[in-house]
Amino acid sequence: MTAAGWRFALVLGGGGIKGLAHVGVLRALAERGWTPDVVVGNSIGALVGAAWASEFSIAELEAVALSMQRHDVFAIARTEMAARRLRAPAIYKGEPLEDLVRGILGDTTFDDLPRRLIVASVDINTGTALYWGLPGLRDVAVADAVFASCALPGFFPPRGIRERFLVDGALVDNLPVAVAAVQDVDGIVAVDVGSSSVLRAEVQESGFASVVARSSEIVFHHMLEMRLAHWTSPPMLLVLPRVEHVPMLSFAHHRELLGEGYRATAAALDQAEQVVRRAAGGIFPKRLVEVAVDRERCIGCGACLAHGPPGTFRMDAAGKAVGPSGPQEWSPVSGDVIRHCPTYAITAHPAREAAGGPTGGGSRGTAQAPA
């Protein structure tokens, strides 16, 4: 509960090692007196959320995050792959991740946790999403649920729980805000570190892991776009740390990730705190932007009509796109129409009357240079 009594669910999404930014998120929330009523976590967000629910201090969380090394998570399953080839369950052994998770969480069950936690996972055989920590799904070890939530298919073997074999909840929903919305809360603070609209180059030449990681970013982004396109309630503060440049499997940016999670959350809270508490619904922080179409670049394909908000774009007599005439109020997820333009003919800039102020939780609406 926050200092003003606004009860909220904190949703921590997956994104590989980029999820260490969640530790910075928790510091920013704690410094401002924002205590979640429940944390809903997926993948590394489940691990960070589980440590929080076990009452790790912020300093302890930061120490664990900064000490994490590649060998603590990844060890190629050479013997398994040599013996079983394509029938091997994963390219990495499960033991290092198991030791990491169990070392942090022990054998605690959800019933033992002093704080509320929900962990997302997916049954690899049925496609059913299971959210451990909900009623009827509490009498299991938190470490097992977190391992399952981190088990990206192909990278780590599925985890058996209750005669089901479970993998990363990102297969269904990398940022499980819908589950958070029904937890008897006034609102949601959601932190997305997994999706990205950043343009990249030469991914096809970068190997299996890079291709899978980039594929995951694209899938996560489209799922988030669809999930939030018509979001009404409860009000949501969407925090988007600027971590797109960090590879999902990189171990060279720990301090930067913690700092960016803190920065993005602090900025979002500073701008949106009063608005979110008064609002009945919607996604925050809001900002005013001016949208323009470069007629020289426009080829008249109509992608903006398909992907933009209804009525925002139209085609003129020359077959060129025409954007809105005045400033538009955008949430952090409103700008995907820019990315969907195949010739990058659409741009958006802060409206003149709003220029000079930061955008709080960040925005991924503007297409960026290949990375």
PDB file of C-alpha atoms in Angstrom, residues 126-289:
ATOM      1  CA  THR A 126      -1.627 -28.289 -23.027  1.00  0.00           C
ATOM      2  CA  GLY A 127      -0.746 -24.611 -23.419  1.00  0.00           C
ATOM      3  CA  THR A 128      -2.563 -23.848 -20.166  1.00  0.00           C
ATOM      4  CA  ALA A 129      -1.341 -20.830 -18.230  1.00  0.00           C
ATOM      5  CA  LEU A 130      -0.844 -21.558 -14.532  1.00  0.00           C
ATOM      6  CA  TYR A 131      -0.381 -18.789 -12.006  1.00  0.00           C
ATOM      7  CA  TRP A 132       1.224 -20.214  -8.875  1.00  0.00           C
ATOM      8  CA  GLY A 133       0.220 -18.420  -5.721  1.00  0.00           C
ATOM      9  CA  LEU A 134      -3.459 -18.167  -6.618  1.00  0.00           C
ATOM     10  CA  PRO A 135      -5.949 -20.163  -4.504  1.00  0.00           C
ATOM     11  CA  GLY A 136      -5.480 -23.885  -5.138  1.00  0.00           C
ATOM     12  CA  LEU A 137      -1.988 -23.313  -6.531  1.00  0.00           C
ATOM     13  CA  ARG A 138      -0.120 -22.408  -3.360  1.00  0.00           C
ATOM     14  CA  ASP A 139       1.146 -25.626  -1.782  1.00  0.00           C
ATOM     15  CA  VAL A 140       4.226 -25.948  -3.992  1.00  0.00           C
ATOM     16  CA  ALA A 141       7.800 -24.781  -3.571  1.00  0.00           C
ATOM     17  CA  VAL A 142       8.244 -21.217  -4.775  1.00  0.00           C
ATOM     18  CA  ALA A 143      11.625 -22.228  -6.236  1.00  0.00           C
ATOM     19  CA  ASP A 144       9.958 -24.828  -8.487  1.00  0.00           C
ATOM     20  CA  ALA A 145       7.439 -22.292  -9.774  1.00  0.00           C
ATOM     21  CA  VAL A 146      10.171 -19.711 -10.407  1.00  0.00           C
ATOM     22  CA  PHE A 147      12.371 -22.232 -12.247  1.00  0.00           C
ATOM     23  CA  ALA A 148       9.410 -23.146 -14.456  1.00  0.00           C
ATOM     24  CA  SER A 149       8.722 -19.467 -15.119  1.00  0.00           C
ATOM     25  CA  CYS A 150      12.366 -18.959 -16.161  1.00  0.00           C
ATOM     26  CA  ALA A 151      12.516 -22.080 -18.355  1.00  0.00           C
ATOM     27  CA  LEU A 152      12.537 -20.510 -21.812  1.00  0.00           C
ATOM     28  CA  PRO A 153      11.772 -23.446 -24.155  1.00  0.00           C
ATOM     29  CA  GLY A 154      14.857 -24.744 -25.904  1.00  0.00           C
ATOM     30  CA  PHE A 155      17.159 -23.009 -23.423  1.00  0.00           C
ATOM     31  CA  PHE A 156      16.169 -24.791 -20.195  1.00  0.00           C
ATOM     32  CA  PRO A 157      14.292 -28.071 -19.618  1.00  0.00           C
ATOM     33  CA  PRO A 158      10.650 -27.887 -18.484  1.00  0.00           C
ATOM     34  CA  ARG A 159      10.000 -28.229 -14.760  1.00  0.00           C
ATOM     35  CA  GLY A 160       7.654 -30.959 -13.533  1.00  0.00           C
ATOM     36  CA  ILE A 161       5.104 -29.769 -10.969  1.00  0.00           C
ATOM     37  CA  ARG A 162       1.983 -31.731 -10.078  1.00  0.00           C
ATOM     38  CA  GLU A 163       2.380 -34.045 -13.077  1.00  0.00           C
ATOM     39  CA  ARG A 164       2.541 -31.068 -15.413  1.00  0.00           C
ATOM     40  CA  PHE A 165       5.617 -29.927 -17.294  1.00  0.00           C
ATOM     41  CA  LEU A 166       5.937 -26.186 -17.189  1.00  0.00           C
ATOM     42  CA  VAL A 167       7.919 -23.519 -19.007  1.00  0.00           C
ATOM     43  CA  ASP A 168       8.261 -19.746 -19.232  1.00  0.00           C
ATOM     44  CA  GLY A 169       4.952 -17.919 -18.797  1.00  0.00           C
ATOM     45  CA  ALA A 170       6.015 -15.569 -21.590  1.00  0.00           C
ATOM     46  CA  LEU A 171       4.617 -18.071 -24.082  1.00  0.00           C
ATOM     47  CA  VAL A 172       1.158 -16.825 -23.104  1.00  0.00           C
ATOM     48  CA  ASP A 173       1.772 -13.397 -21.588  1.00  0.00           C
ATOM     49  CA  ASN A 174       5.153 -11.892 -20.763  1.00  0.00           C
ATOM     50  CA  LEU A 175       3.595  -9.051 -18.757  1.00  0.00           C
ATOM     51  CA  PRO A 176       0.620 -10.671 -16.967  1.00  0.00           C
ATOM     52  CA  VAL A 177      -1.377  -7.537 -16.191  1.00  0.00           C
ATOM     53  CA  ALA A 178      -4.775  -9.226 -16.670  1.00  0.00           C
ATOM     54  CA  VAL A 179      -4.140 -11.504 -13.694  1.00  0.00           C
ATOM     55  CA  ALA A 180      -2.996  -8.522 -11.650  1.00  0.00           C
ATOM     56  CA  ALA A 181      -6.164  -6.610 -12.514  1.00  0.00           C
ATOM     57  CA  VAL A 182      -8.403  -9.113 -10.678  1.00  0.00           C
ATOM     58  CA  GLN A 183      -6.433  -9.150  -7.418  1.00  0.00           C
ATOM     59  CA  ASP A 184      -8.676  -6.675  -5.556  1.00  0.00           C
ATOM     60  CA  VAL A 185      -6.393  -3.688  -6.106  1.00  0.00           C
ATOM     61  CA  ASP A 186      -6.951  -0.061  -7.025  1.00  0.00           C
ATOM     62  CA  GLY A 187      -4.396  -0.064  -9.818  1.00  0.00           C
ATOM     63  CA  ILE A 188      -1.325  -1.597 -11.402  1.00  0.00           C
ATOM     64  CA  VAL A 189       2.312  -0.646 -11.768  1.00  0.00           C
ATOM     65  CA  ALA A 190       3.672  -2.742 -14.650  1.00  0.00           C
ATOM     66  CA  VAL A 191       7.330  -2.912 -15.706  1.00  0.00           C
ATOM     67  CA  ASP A 192       8.180  -4.186 -19.174  1.00  0.00           C
ATOM     68  CA  VAL A 193      11.800  -5.035 -19.968  1.00  0.00           C
ATOM     69  CA  GLY A 194      11.235  -7.738 -22.570  1.00  0.00           C
ATOM     70  CA  SER A 195       9.537  -6.157 -25.575  1.00  0.00           C
ATOM     71  CA  SER A 196      11.307  -3.809 -27.939  1.00  0.00           C
ATOM     72  CA  SER A 197      10.510  -1.797 -31.047  1.00  0.00           C
ATOM     73  CA  VAL A 198      14.172  -0.947 -31.555  1.00  0.00           C
ATOM     74  CA  LEU A 199      15.378  -1.731 -35.059  1.00  0.00           C
ATOM     75  CA  ARG A 200      18.298  -4.141 -35.212  1.00  0.00           C
ATOM     76  CA  ALA A 201      20.739  -5.187 -37.905  1.00  0.00           C
ATOM     77  CA  GLU A 202      22.430  -8.457 -38.866  1.00  0.00           C
ATOM     78  CA  VAL A 203      20.481 -10.556 -36.377  1.00  0.00           C
ATOM     79  CA  GLN A 204      20.430 -13.359 -38.934  1.00  0.00           C
ATOM     80  CA  GLU A 205      24.228 -13.525 -38.742  1.00  0.00           C
ATOM     81  CA  SER A 206      24.493 -13.528 -34.957  1.00  0.00           C
ATOM     82  CA  GLY A 207      23.757 -17.139 -34.081  1.00  0.00           C
ATOM     83  CA  PHE A 208      20.965 -19.203 -32.555  1.00  0.00           C
ATOM     84  CA  ALA A 209      20.756 -17.412 -29.202  1.00  0.00           C
ATOM     85  CA  SER A 210      20.559 -13.952 -30.797  1.00  0.00           C
ATOM     86  CA  VAL A 211      17.873 -15.048 -33.258  1.00  0.00           C
ATOM     87  CA  VAL A 212      15.767 -16.579 -30.470  1.00  0.00           C
ATOM     88  CA  ALA A 213      16.262 -13.528 -28.240  1.00  0.00           C
ATOM     89  CA  ARG A 214      15.234 -11.133 -31.008  1.00  0.00           C
ATOM     90  CA  SER A 215      12.256 -13.342 -31.881  1.00  0.00           C
ATOM     91  CA  SER A 216      11.198 -13.186 -28.240  1.00  0.00           C
ATOM     92  CA  GLU A 217      11.417  -9.383 -28.238  1.00  0.00           C
ATOM     93  CA  ILE A 218       9.153  -9.196 -31.293  1.00  0.00           C
ATOM     94  CA  VAL A 219       6.611 -11.626 -29.855  1.00  0.00           C
ATOM     95  CA  PHE A 220       6.604  -9.906 -26.466  1.00  0.00           C
ATOM     96  CA  HIS A 221       6.084  -6.523 -28.099  1.00  0.00           C
ATOM     97  CA  HIS A 222       3.159  -7.673 -30.224  1.00  0.00           C
ATOM     98  CA  MET A 223       1.520  -9.430 -27.268  1.00  0.00           C
ATOM     99  CA  LEU A 224       1.862  -6.294 -25.156  1.00  0.00           C
ATOM    100  CA  GLU A 225       0.496  -4.141 -27.970  1.00  0.00           C
ATOM    101  CA  MET A 226      -2.578  -6.343 -28.324  1.00  0.00           C
ATOM    102  CA  ARG A 227      -3.100  -6.750 -24.586  1.00  0.00           C
ATOM    103  CA  LEU A 228      -3.056  -3.031 -23.881  1.00  0.00           C
ATOM    104  CA  ALA A 229      -4.684  -1.676 -27.039  1.00  0.00           C
ATOM    105  CA  HIS A 230      -8.087  -1.411 -25.348  1.00  0.00           C
ATOM    106  CA  TRP A 231      -7.111  -1.313 -21.681  1.00  0.00           C
ATOM    107  CA  THR A 232      -9.694   0.485 -19.588  1.00  0.00           C
ATOM    108  CA  SER A 233      -9.339  -0.389 -15.920  1.00  0.00           C
ATOM    109  CA  PRO A 234      -7.891  -0.414 -13.391  1.00  0.00           C
ATOM    110  CA  PRO A 235      -5.511   2.501 -13.990  1.00  0.00           C
ATOM    111  CA  MET A 236      -2.026   1.345 -14.934  1.00  0.00           C
ATOM    112  CA  LEU A 237       1.321   3.049 -14.554  1.00  0.00           C
ATOM    113  CA  LEU A 238       3.447   1.458 -17.287  1.00  0.00           C
ATOM    114  CA  VAL A 239       7.190   1.749 -16.720  1.00  0.00           C
ATOM    115  CA  LEU A 240       9.461   1.119 -19.718  1.00  0.00           C
ATOM    116  CA  PRO A 241      13.125   1.147 -18.692  1.00  0.00           C
ATOM    117  CA  ARG A 242      15.373   1.948 -21.638  1.00  0.00           C
ATOM    118  CA  VAL A 243      17.191  -1.373 -21.773  1.00  0.00           C
ATOM    119  CA  GLU A 244      16.609  -2.320 -25.415  1.00  0.00           C
ATOM    120  CA  HIS A 245      20.321  -2.026 -26.229  1.00  0.00           C
ATOM    121  CA  VAL A 246      21.245  -4.695 -23.663  1.00  0.00           C
ATOM    122  CA  PRO A 247      21.215  -8.256 -25.067  1.00  0.00           C
ATOM    123  CA  MET A 248      18.913 -10.614 -23.157  1.00  0.00           C
ATOM    124  CA  LEU A 249      21.808 -12.927 -22.312  1.00  0.00           C
ATOM    125  CA  SER A 250      24.495 -10.325 -21.550  1.00  0.00           C
ATOM    126  CA  PHE A 251      26.197 -10.164 -18.140  1.00  0.00           C
ATOM    127  CA  ALA A 252      28.088  -6.923 -18.704  1.00  0.00           C
ATOM    128  CA  HIS A 253      25.479  -4.300 -17.738  1.00  0.00           C
ATOM    129  CA  HIS A 254      24.341  -5.106 -14.193  1.00  0.00           C
ATOM    130  CA  ARG A 255      24.848  -1.680 -12.615  1.00  0.00           C
ATOM    131  CA  GLU A 256      23.423   0.077 -15.656  1.00  0.00           C
ATOM    132  CA  LEU A 257      20.303  -2.102 -15.519  1.00  0.00           C
ATOM    133  CA  LEU A 258      19.714  -1.433 -11.837  1.00  0.00           C
ATOM    134  CA  GLY A 259      20.219   2.286 -12.398  1.00  0.00           C
ATOM    135  CA  GLU A 260      17.885   2.441 -15.374  1.00  0.00           C
ATOM    136  CA  GLY A 261      15.137   0.553 -13.562  1.00  0.00           C
ATOM    137  CA  TYR A 262      15.397   3.089 -10.761  1.00  0.00           C
ATOM    138  CA  ARG A 263      15.489   6.094 -13.112  1.00  0.00           C
ATOM    139  CA  ALA A 264      12.514   5.040 -15.212  1.00  0.00           C
ATOM    140  CA  THR A 265      10.374   4.209 -12.183  1.00  0.00           C
ATOM    141  CA  ALA A 266      11.248   7.386 -10.298  1.00  0.00           C
ATOM    142  CA  ALA A 267      10.445   9.507 -13.359  1.00  0.00           C
ATOM    143  CA  ALA A 268       7.125   7.739 -13.916  1.00  0.00           C
ATOM    144  CA  LEU A 269       6.115   8.103 -10.266  1.00  0.00           C
ATOM    145  CA  ASP A 270       7.090  11.759 -10.160  1.00  0.00           C
ATOM    146  CA  GLN A 271       4.871  12.570 -13.140  1.00  0.00           C
ATOM    147  CA  ALA A 272       1.952  10.194 -12.743  1.00  0.00           C
ATOM    148  CA  GLU A 273       1.395   9.699  -9.012  1.00  0.00           C
ATOM    149  CA  GLN A 274      -1.498  12.120  -8.564  1.00  0.00           C
ATOM    150  CA  VAL A 275      -3.048  11.375 -11.961  1.00  0.00           C
ATOM    151  CA  VAL A 276      -3.079   7.615 -11.431  1.00  0.00           C
ATOM    152  CA  ARG A 277      -4.683   7.915  -8.027  1.00  0.00           C
ATOM    153  CA  ARG A 278      -7.502  10.101  -9.375  1.00  0.00           C
ATOM    154  CA  ALA A 279      -8.098   8.124 -12.563  1.00  0.00           C
ATOM    155  CA  ALA A 280     -10.761   5.497 -13.026  1.00  0.00           C
ATOM    156  CA  GLY A 281      -8.771   3.772 -15.748  1.00  0.00           C
ATOM    157  CA  GLY A 282      -6.300   4.114 -18.577  1.00  0.00           C
ATOM    158  CA  ILE A 283      -2.539   3.779 -19.029  1.00  0.00           C
ATOM    159  CA  PHE A 284      -0.134   6.384 -17.683  1.00  0.00           C
ATOM    160  CA  PRO A 285       1.938   8.527 -17.901  1.00  0.00           C
ATOM    161  CA  LYS A 286       0.203  10.439 -20.682  1.00  0.00           C
ATOM    162  CA  ARG A 287       1.892  12.903 -23.012  1.00  0.00           C
ATOM    163  CA  LEU A 288       0.890  15.224 -25.849  1.00  0.00           C
ATOM    164  CA  VAL A 289       2.539  14.538 -29.210  1.00  0.00           C
TER     165      VAL A 289
END
